[in-house]
CSV table of C-alpha atoms in Angstrom, one decimal:
chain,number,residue,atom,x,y,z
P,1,UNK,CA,0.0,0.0,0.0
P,2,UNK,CA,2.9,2.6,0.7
P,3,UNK,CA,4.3,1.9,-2.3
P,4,UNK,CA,1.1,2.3,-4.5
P,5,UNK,CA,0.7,5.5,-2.5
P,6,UNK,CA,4.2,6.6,-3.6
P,7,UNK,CA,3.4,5.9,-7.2
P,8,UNK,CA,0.5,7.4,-7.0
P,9,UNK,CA,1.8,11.1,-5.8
P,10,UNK,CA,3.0,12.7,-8.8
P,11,UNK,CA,2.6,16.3,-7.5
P,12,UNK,CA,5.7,16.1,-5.6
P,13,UNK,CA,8.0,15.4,-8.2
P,14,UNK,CA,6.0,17.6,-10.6
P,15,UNK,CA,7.0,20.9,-8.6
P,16,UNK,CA,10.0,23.1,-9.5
P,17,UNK,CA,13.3,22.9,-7.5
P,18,UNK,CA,12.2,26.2,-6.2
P,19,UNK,CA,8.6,25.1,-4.9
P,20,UNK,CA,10.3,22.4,-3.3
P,21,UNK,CA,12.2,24.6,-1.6
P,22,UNK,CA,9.8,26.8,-0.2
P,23,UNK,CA,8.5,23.7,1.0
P,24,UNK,CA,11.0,22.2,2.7
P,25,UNK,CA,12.0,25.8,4.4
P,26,UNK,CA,8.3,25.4,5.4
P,27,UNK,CA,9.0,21.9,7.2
P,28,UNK,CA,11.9,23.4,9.3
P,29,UNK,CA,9.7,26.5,10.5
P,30,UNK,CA,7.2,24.3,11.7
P,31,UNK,CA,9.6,21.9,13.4
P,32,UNK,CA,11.3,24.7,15.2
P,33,UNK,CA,8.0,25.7,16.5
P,34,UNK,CA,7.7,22.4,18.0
P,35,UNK,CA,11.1,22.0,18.9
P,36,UNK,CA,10.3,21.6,22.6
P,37,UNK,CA,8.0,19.1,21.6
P,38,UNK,CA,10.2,16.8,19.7
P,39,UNK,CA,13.1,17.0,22.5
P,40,UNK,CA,10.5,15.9,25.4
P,41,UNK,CA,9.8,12.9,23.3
P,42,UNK,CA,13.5,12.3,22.8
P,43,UNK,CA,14.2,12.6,26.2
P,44,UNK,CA,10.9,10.3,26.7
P,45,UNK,CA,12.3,7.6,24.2
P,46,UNK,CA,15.6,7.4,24.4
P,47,UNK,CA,16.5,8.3,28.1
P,48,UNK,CA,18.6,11.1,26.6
P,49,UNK,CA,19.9,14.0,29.0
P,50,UNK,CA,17.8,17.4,27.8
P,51,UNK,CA,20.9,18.9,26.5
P,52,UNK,CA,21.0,16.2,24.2
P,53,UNK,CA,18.0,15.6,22.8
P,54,UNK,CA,18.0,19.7,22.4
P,55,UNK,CA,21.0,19.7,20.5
P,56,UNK,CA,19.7,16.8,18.1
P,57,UNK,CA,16.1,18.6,17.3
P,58,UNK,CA,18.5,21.9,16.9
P,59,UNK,CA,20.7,19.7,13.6
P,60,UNK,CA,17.8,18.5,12.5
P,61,UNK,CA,16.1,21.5,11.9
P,62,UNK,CA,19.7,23.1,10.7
P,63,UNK,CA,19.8,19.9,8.3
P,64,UNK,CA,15.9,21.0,6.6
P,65,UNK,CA,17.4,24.2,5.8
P,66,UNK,CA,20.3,22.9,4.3
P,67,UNK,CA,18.5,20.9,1.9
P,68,UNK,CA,15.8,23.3,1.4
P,69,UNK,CA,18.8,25.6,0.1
P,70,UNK,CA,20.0,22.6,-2.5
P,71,UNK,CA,17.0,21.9,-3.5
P,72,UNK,CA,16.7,24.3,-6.5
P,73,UNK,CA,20.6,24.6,-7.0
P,74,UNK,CA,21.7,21.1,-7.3
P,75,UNK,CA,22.5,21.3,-11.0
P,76,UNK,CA,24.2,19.2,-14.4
P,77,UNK,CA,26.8,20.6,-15.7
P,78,UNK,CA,27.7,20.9,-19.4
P,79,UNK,CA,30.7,18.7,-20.7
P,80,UNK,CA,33.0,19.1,-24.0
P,81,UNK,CA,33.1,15.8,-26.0
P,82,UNK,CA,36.0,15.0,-28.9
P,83,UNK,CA,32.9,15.4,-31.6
P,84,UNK,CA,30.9,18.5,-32.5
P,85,UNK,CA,28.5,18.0,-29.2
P,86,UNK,CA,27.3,19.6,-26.1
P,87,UNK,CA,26.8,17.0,-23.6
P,88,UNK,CA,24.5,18.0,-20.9
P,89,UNK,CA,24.4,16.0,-17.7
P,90,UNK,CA,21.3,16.7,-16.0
P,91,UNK,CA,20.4,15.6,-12.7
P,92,UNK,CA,16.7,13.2,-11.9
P,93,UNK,CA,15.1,12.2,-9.4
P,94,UNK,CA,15.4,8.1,-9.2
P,95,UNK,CA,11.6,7.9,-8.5
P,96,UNK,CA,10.2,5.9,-5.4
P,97,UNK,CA,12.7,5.5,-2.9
P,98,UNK,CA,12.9,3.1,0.3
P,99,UNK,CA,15.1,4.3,2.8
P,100,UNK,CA,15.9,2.4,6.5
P,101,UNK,CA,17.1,4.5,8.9
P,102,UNK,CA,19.5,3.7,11.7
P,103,UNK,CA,19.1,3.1,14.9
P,104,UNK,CA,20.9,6.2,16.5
P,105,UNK,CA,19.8,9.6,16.4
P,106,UNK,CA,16.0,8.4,15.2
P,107,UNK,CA,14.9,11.9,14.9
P,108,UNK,CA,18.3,13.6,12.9
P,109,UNK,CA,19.0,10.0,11.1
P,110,UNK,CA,15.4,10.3,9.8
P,111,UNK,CA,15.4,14.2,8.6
P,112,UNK,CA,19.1,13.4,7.3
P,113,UNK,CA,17.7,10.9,4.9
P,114,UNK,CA,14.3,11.4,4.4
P,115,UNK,CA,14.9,15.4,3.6
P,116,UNK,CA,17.7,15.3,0.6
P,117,UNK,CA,15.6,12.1,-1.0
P,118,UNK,CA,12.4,14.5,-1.2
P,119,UNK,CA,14.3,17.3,-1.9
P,120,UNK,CA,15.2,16.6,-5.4
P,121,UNK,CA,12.0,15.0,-5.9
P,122,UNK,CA,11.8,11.2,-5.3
P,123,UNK,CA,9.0,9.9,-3.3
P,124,UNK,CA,9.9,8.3,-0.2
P,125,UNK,CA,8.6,4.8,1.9
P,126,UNK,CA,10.4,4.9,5.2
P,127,UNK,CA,11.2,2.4,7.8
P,128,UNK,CA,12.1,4.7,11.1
P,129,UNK,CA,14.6,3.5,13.5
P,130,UNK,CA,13.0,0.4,15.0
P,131,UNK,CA,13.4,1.2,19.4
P,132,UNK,CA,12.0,4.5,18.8
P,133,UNK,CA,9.5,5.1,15.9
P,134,UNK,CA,7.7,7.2,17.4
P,135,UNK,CA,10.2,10.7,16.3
P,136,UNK,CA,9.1,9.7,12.9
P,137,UNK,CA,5.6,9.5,13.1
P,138,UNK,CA,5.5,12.7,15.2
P,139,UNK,CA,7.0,14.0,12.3
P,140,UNK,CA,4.5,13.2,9.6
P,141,UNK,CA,2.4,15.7,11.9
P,142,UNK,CA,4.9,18.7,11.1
P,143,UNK,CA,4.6,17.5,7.0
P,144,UNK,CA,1.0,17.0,6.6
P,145,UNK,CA,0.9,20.9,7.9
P,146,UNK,CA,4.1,22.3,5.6
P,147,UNK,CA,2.2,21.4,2.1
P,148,UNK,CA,3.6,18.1,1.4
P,149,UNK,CA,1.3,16.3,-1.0
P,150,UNK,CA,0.6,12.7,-0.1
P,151,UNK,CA,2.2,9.7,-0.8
P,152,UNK,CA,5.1,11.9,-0.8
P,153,UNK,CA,6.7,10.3,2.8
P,154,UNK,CA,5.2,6.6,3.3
P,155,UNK,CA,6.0,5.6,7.1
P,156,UNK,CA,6.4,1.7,8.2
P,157,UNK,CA,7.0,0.8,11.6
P,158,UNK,CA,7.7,-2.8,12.5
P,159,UNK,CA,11.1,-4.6,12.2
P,160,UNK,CA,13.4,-3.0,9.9
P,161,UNK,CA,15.4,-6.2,8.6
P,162,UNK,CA,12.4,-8.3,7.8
P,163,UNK,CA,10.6,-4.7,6.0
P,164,UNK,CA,14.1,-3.4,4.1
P,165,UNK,CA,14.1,-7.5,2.3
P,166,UNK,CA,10.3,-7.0,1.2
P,167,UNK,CA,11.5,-3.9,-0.3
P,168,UNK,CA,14.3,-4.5,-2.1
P,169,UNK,CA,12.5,-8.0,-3.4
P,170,UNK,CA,9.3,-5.1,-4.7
P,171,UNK,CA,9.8,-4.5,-8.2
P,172,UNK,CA,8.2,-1.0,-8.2
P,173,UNK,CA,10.6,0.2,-5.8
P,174,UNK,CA,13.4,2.0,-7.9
P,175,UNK,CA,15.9,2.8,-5.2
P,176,UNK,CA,17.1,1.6,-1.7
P,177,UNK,CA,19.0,2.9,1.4
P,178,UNK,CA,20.1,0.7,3.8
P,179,UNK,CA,21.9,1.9,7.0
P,180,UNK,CA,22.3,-0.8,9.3
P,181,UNK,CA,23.8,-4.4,10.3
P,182,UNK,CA,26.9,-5.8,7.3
P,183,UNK,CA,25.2,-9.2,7.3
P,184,UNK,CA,21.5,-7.2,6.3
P,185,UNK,CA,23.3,-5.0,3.7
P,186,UNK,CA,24.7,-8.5,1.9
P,187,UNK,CA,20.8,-9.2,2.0
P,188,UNK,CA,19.7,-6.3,0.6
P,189,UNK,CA,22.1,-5.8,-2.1
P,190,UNK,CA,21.8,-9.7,-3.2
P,191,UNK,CA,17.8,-9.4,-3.3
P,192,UNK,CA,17.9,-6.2,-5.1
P,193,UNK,CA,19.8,-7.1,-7.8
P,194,UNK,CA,17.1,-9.5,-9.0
P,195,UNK,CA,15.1,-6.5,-9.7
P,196,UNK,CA,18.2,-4.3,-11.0
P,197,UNK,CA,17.1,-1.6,-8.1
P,198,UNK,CA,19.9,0.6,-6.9
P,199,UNK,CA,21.4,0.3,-3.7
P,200,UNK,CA,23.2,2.7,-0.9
P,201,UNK,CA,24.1,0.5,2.1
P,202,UNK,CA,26.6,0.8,5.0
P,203,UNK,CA,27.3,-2.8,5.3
P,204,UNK,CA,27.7,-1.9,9.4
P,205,UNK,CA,29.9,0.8,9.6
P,206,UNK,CA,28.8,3.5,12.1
P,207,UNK,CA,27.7,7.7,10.7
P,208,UNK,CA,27.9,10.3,13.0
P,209,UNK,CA,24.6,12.1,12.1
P,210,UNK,CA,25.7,14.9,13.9
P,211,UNK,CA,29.3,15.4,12.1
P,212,UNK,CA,27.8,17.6,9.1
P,213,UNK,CA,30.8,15.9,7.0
P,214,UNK,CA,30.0,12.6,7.4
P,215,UNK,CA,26.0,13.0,7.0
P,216,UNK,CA,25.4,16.0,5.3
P,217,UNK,CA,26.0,17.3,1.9
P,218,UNK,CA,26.1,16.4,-2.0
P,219,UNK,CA,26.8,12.4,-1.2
P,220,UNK,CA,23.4,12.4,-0.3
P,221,UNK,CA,22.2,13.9,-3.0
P,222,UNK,CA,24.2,12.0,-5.7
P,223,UNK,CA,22.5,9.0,-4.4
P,224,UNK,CA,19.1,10.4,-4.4
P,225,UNK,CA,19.3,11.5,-8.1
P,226,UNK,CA,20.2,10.0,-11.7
P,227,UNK,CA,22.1,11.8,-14.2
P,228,UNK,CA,20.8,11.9,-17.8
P,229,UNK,CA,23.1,12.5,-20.4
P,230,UNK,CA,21.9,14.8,-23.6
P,231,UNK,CA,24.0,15.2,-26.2
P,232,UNK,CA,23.3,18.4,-28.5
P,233,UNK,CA,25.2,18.2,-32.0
P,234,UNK,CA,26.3,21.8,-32.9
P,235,UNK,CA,28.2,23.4,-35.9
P,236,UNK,CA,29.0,22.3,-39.7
Protein backbone atom coordinates (compact mmCIF):
# COMPACT_ATOMS: atom_id res chain seq x y z
CA UNK A 1 0.00 0.00 0.00
CA UNK A 2 2.93 2.58 0.65
CA UNK A 3 4.27 1.91 -2.31
CA UNK A 4 1.07 2.28 -4.48
CA UNK A 5 0.68 5.51 -2.46
CA UNK A 6 4.23 6.62 -3.59
CA UNK A 7 3.35 5.90 -7.20
CA UNK A 8 0.47 7.38 -6.97
CA UNK A 9 1.77 11.14 -5.79
CA UNK A 10 2.97 12.69 -8.84
CA UNK A 11 2.56 16.34 -7.45
CA UNK A 12 5.73 16.06 -5.64
CA UNK A 13 7.97 15.39 -8.24
CA UNK A 14 6.03 17.59 -10.56
CA UNK A 15 7.04 20.86 -8.63
CA UNK A 16 10.04 23.08 -9.53
CA UNK A 17 13.29 22.91 -7.46
CA UNK A 18 12.25 26.23 -6.21
CA UNK A 19 8.64 25.12 -4.91
CA UNK A 20 10.27 22.37 -3.29
CA UNK A 21 12.21 24.60 -1.56
CA UNK A 22 9.77 26.79 -0.25
CA UNK A 23 8.51 23.71 0.99
CA UNK A 24 11.02 22.16 2.74
CA UNK A 25 11.97 25.82 4.42
CA UNK A 26 8.34 25.44 5.44
CA UNK A 27 9.03 21.94 7.16
CA UNK A 28 11.89 23.43 9.32
CA UNK A 29 9.70 26.49 10.46
CA UNK A 30 7.18 24.33 11.73
CA UNK A 31 9.59 21.86 13.42
CA UNK A 32 11.30 24.74 15.19
CA UNK A 33 7.98 25.74 16.46
CA UNK A 34 7.75 22.43 18.01
CA UNK A 35 11.09 22.05 18.85
CA UNK A 36 10.28 21.57 22.61
CA UNK A 37 8.00 19.05 21.63
CA UNK A 38 10.16 16.76 19.69
CA UNK A 39 13.12 16.96 22.50
CA UNK A 40 10.55 15.94 25.42
CA UNK A 41 9.78 12.85 23.27
CA UNK A 42 13.51 12.28 22.77
CA UNK A 43 14.22 12.56 26.20
CA UNK A 44 10.92 10.27 26.72
CA UNK A 45 12.30 7.63 24.20
CA UNK A 46 15.58 7.39 24.36
CA UNK A 47 16.50 8.25 28.12
CA UNK A 48 18.60 11.08 26.56
CA UNK A 49 19.93 13.99 29.02
CA UNK A 50 17.84 17.44 27.79
CA UNK A 51 20.86 18.95 26.51
CA UNK A 52 21.01 16.19 24.20
CA UNK A 53 17.97 15.63 22.83
CA UNK A 54 18.04 19.68 22.40
CA UNK A 55 20.95 19.66 20.53
CA UNK A 56 19.69 16.83 18.07
CA UNK A 57 16.10 18.63 17.27
CA UNK A 58 18.45 21.87 16.90
CA UNK A 59 20.73 19.73 13.63
CA UNK A 60 17.80 18.49 12.50
CA UNK A 61 16.08 21.52 11.95
CA UNK A 62 19.66 23.11 10.74
CA UNK A 63 19.83 19.89 8.29
CA UNK A 64 15.90 21.03 6.64
CA UNK A 65 17.42 24.25 5.77
CA UNK A 66 20.26 22.94 4.34
CA UNK A 67 18.48 20.87 1.94
CA UNK A 68 15.75 23.31 1.44
CA UNK A 69 18.77 25.59 0.12
CA UNK A 70 19.97 22.55 -2.48
CA UNK A 71 16.98 21.95 -3.45
CA UNK A 72 16.74 24.26 -6.47
CA UNK A 73 20.57 24.59 -7.05
CA UNK A 74 21.73 21.06 -7.30
CA UNK A 75 22.49 21.31 -11.02
CA UNK A 76 24.22 19.22 -14.39
CA UNK A 77 26.84 20.57 -15.71
CA UNK A 78 27.72 20.89 -19.41
CA UNK A 79 30.72 18.75 -20.73
CA UNK A 80 32.98 19.12 -23.97
CA UNK A 81 33.14 15.77 -25.95
CA UNK A 82 35.96 14.99 -28.91
CA UNK A 83 32.94 15.40 -31.56
CA UNK A 84 30.94 18.54 -32.47
CA UNK A 85 28.46 17.97 -29.18
CA UNK A 86 27.26 19.63 -26.07
CA UNK A 87 26.76 17.01 -23.58
CA UNK A 88 24.53 17.99 -20.89
CA UNK A 89 24.35 15.99 -17.68
CA UNK A 90 21.29 16.69 -15.98
CA UNK A 91 20.44 15.55 -12.75
CA UNK A 92 16.70 13.16 -11.87
CA UNK A 93 15.09 12.24 -9.39
CA UNK A 94 15.41 8.09 -9.20
CA UNK A 95 11.65 7.88 -8.51
CA UNK A 96 10.21 5.88 -5.44
CA UNK A 97 12.75 5.52 -2.92
CA UNK A 98 12.87 3.05 0.25
CA UNK A 99 15.08 4.26 2.76
CA UNK A 100 15.94 2.38 6.48
CA UNK A 101 17.15 4.48 8.89
CA UNK A 102 19.54 3.66 11.65
CA UNK A 103 19.12 3.12 14.95
CA UNK A 104 20.89 6.19 16.46
CA UNK A 105 19.77 9.57 16.41
CA UNK A 106 15.98 8.42 15.18
CA UNK A 107 14.90 11.90 14.89
CA UNK A 108 18.27 13.61 12.91
CA UNK A 109 19.03 10.05 11.11
CA UNK A 110 15.40 10.32 9.79
CA UNK A 111 15.43 14.15 8.61
CA UNK A 112 19.15 13.39 7.25
CA UNK A 113 17.66 10.95 4.92
CA UNK A 114 14.33 11.38 4.44
CA UNK A 115 14.90 15.41 3.55
CA UNK A 116 17.69 15.29 0.61
CA UNK A 117 15.64 12.06 -0.97
CA UNK A 118 12.40 14.50 -1.16
CA UNK A 119 14.35 17.31 -1.91
CA UNK A 120 15.24 16.58 -5.45
CA UNK A 121 12.01 14.96 -5.92
CA UNK A 122 11.80 11.22 -5.27
CA UNK A 123 8.99 9.91 -3.34
CA UNK A 124 9.86 8.26 -0.21
CA UNK A 125 8.57 4.82 1.88
CA UNK A 126 10.38 4.90 5.21
CA UNK A 127 11.16 2.38 7.79
CA UNK A 128 12.05 4.74 11.15
CA UNK A 129 14.60 3.52 13.51
CA UNK A 130 12.95 0.41 15.02
CA UNK A 131 13.39 1.25 19.38
CA UNK A 132 12.03 4.46 18.81
CA UNK A 133 9.52 5.10 15.88
CA UNK A 134 7.68 7.25 17.39
CA UNK A 135 10.16 10.75 16.34
CA UNK A 136 9.14 9.72 12.93
CA UNK A 137 5.58 9.46 13.14
CA UNK A 138 5.55 12.67 15.16
CA UNK A 139 7.02 14.00 12.35
CA UNK A 140 4.51 13.16 9.62
CA UNK A 141 2.37 15.71 11.92
CA UNK A 142 4.86 18.69 11.11
CA UNK A 143 4.64 17.46 7.03
CA UNK A 144 1.04 17.03 6.60
CA UNK A 145 0.88 20.92 7.93
CA UNK A 146 4.06 22.26 5.63
CA UNK A 147 2.23 21.43 2.15
CA UNK A 148 3.60 18.15 1.44
CA UNK A 149 1.32 16.29 -0.98
CA UNK A 150 0.56 12.74 -0.13
CA UNK A 151 2.23 9.67 -0.79
CA UNK A 152 5.06 11.92 -0.75
CA UNK A 153 6.74 10.28 2.75
CA UNK A 154 5.18 6.63 3.28
CA UNK A 155 5.95 5.65 7.05
CA UNK A 156 6.38 1.69 8.16
CA UNK A 157 6.97 0.76 11.56
CA UNK A 158 7.71 -2.81 12.51
CA UNK A 159 11.14 -4.63 12.25
CA UNK A 160 13.41 -2.99 9.94
CA UNK A 161 15.37 -6.18 8.55
CA UNK A 162 12.45 -8.29 7.79
CA UNK A 163 10.57 -4.70 5.99
CA UNK A 164 14.10 -3.41 4.14
CA UNK A 165 14.09 -7.49 2.35
CA UNK A 166 10.35 -6.96 1.24
CA UNK A 167 11.54 -3.89 -0.31
CA UNK A 168 14.31 -4.53 -2.07
CA UNK A 169 12.48 -7.97 -3.43
CA UNK A 170 9.30 -5.11 -4.65
CA UNK A 171 9.76 -4.45 -8.18
CA UNK A 172 8.15 -1.03 -8.18
CA UNK A 173 10.63 0.23 -5.77
CA UNK A 174 13.37 1.96 -7.90
CA UNK A 175 15.90 2.81 -5.20
CA UNK A 176 17.11 1.60 -1.71
CA UNK A 177 19.01 2.88 1.40
CA UNK A 178 20.13 0.70 3.84
CA UNK A 179 21.94 1.89 6.97
CA UNK A 180 22.27 -0.76 9.33
CA UNK A 181 23.77 -4.41 10.31
CA UNK A 182 26.91 -5.81 7.32
CA UNK A 183 25.19 -9.22 7.27
CA UNK A 184 21.48 -7.19 6.27
CA UNK A 185 23.26 -4.98 3.72
CA UNK A 186 24.75 -8.46 1.94
CA UNK A 187 20.81 -9.23 2.05
CA UNK A 188 19.75 -6.28 0.57
CA UNK A 189 22.07 -5.81 -2.07
CA UNK A 190 21.80 -9.74 -3.21
CA UNK A 191 17.78 -9.38 -3.35
CA UNK A 192 17.93 -6.24 -5.11
CA UNK A 193 19.83 -7.11 -7.78
CA UNK A 194 17.13 -9.49 -9.00
CA UNK A 195 15.15 -6.54 -9.67
CA UNK A 196 18.22 -4.27 -11.00
CA UNK A 197 17.14 -1.60 -8.15
CA UNK A 198 19.90 0.59 -6.94
CA UNK A 199 21.37 0.29 -3.68
CA UNK A 200 23.24 2.66 -0.93
CA UNK A 201 24.11 0.47 2.10
CA UNK A 202 26.63 0.82 4.97
CA UNK A 203 27.26 -2.83 5.34
CA UNK A 204 27.69 -1.95 9.41
CA UNK A 205 29.90 0.80 9.61
CA UNK A 206 28.77 3.53 12.13
CA UNK A 207 27.66 7.75 10.70
CA UNK A 208 27.91 10.29 13.04
CA UNK A 209 24.63 12.06 12.15
CA UNK A 210 25.71 14.93 13.92
CA UNK A 211 29.33 15.35 12.06
CA UNK A 212 27.76 17.63 9.10
CA UNK A 213 30.83 15.87 6.98
CA UNK A 214 30.01 12.55 7.43
CA UNK A 215 25.96 13.02 6.96
CA UNK A 216 25.41 16.04 5.32
CA UNK A 217 25.96 17.34 1.87
CA UNK A 218 26.13 16.43 -2.03
CA UNK A 219 26.78 12.42 -1.18
CA UNK A 220 23.37 12.40 -0.28
CA UNK A 221 22.21 13.92 -2.99
CA UNK A 222 24.16 11.99 -5.65
CA UNK A 223 22.51 8.96 -4.38
CA UNK A 224 19.05 10.40 -4.42
CA UNK A 225 19.34 11.45 -8.15
CA UNK A 226 20.19 10.02 -11.70
CA UNK A 227 22.05 11.81 -14.20
CA UNK A 228 20.83 11.92 -17.78
CA UNK A 229 23.09 12.55 -20.44
CA UNK A 230 21.86 14.84 -23.55
CA UNK A 231 24.01 15.17 -26.21
CA UNK A 232 23.27 18.43 -28.50
CA UNK A 233 25.22 18.20 -31.96
CA UNK A 234 26.33 21.76 -32.92
CA UNK A 235 28.20 23.38 -35.92
CA UNK A 236 29.02 22.27 -39.70
Amino acid sequence: NAVEAAHANGKWAEMTGHARAQVLYYIAENLSARKSEFSNRLVQMCCYAKSDADAEVEKAIDRIYTYAAHADKYDGQAHQTIQRNVTLAMPEPVGVMGIVCPDEAPLLAFVSTVIPAIALGNSVIVIPAEYAPFSATDFYQILDTSDVPGGTVNIITGPKDALAKELAKHYDVDGLWYFGSKESSKDIESLSAENMKRTWVNYGKYRDWMNNEQSEGTEFLRHASEIKNIWIPYGA
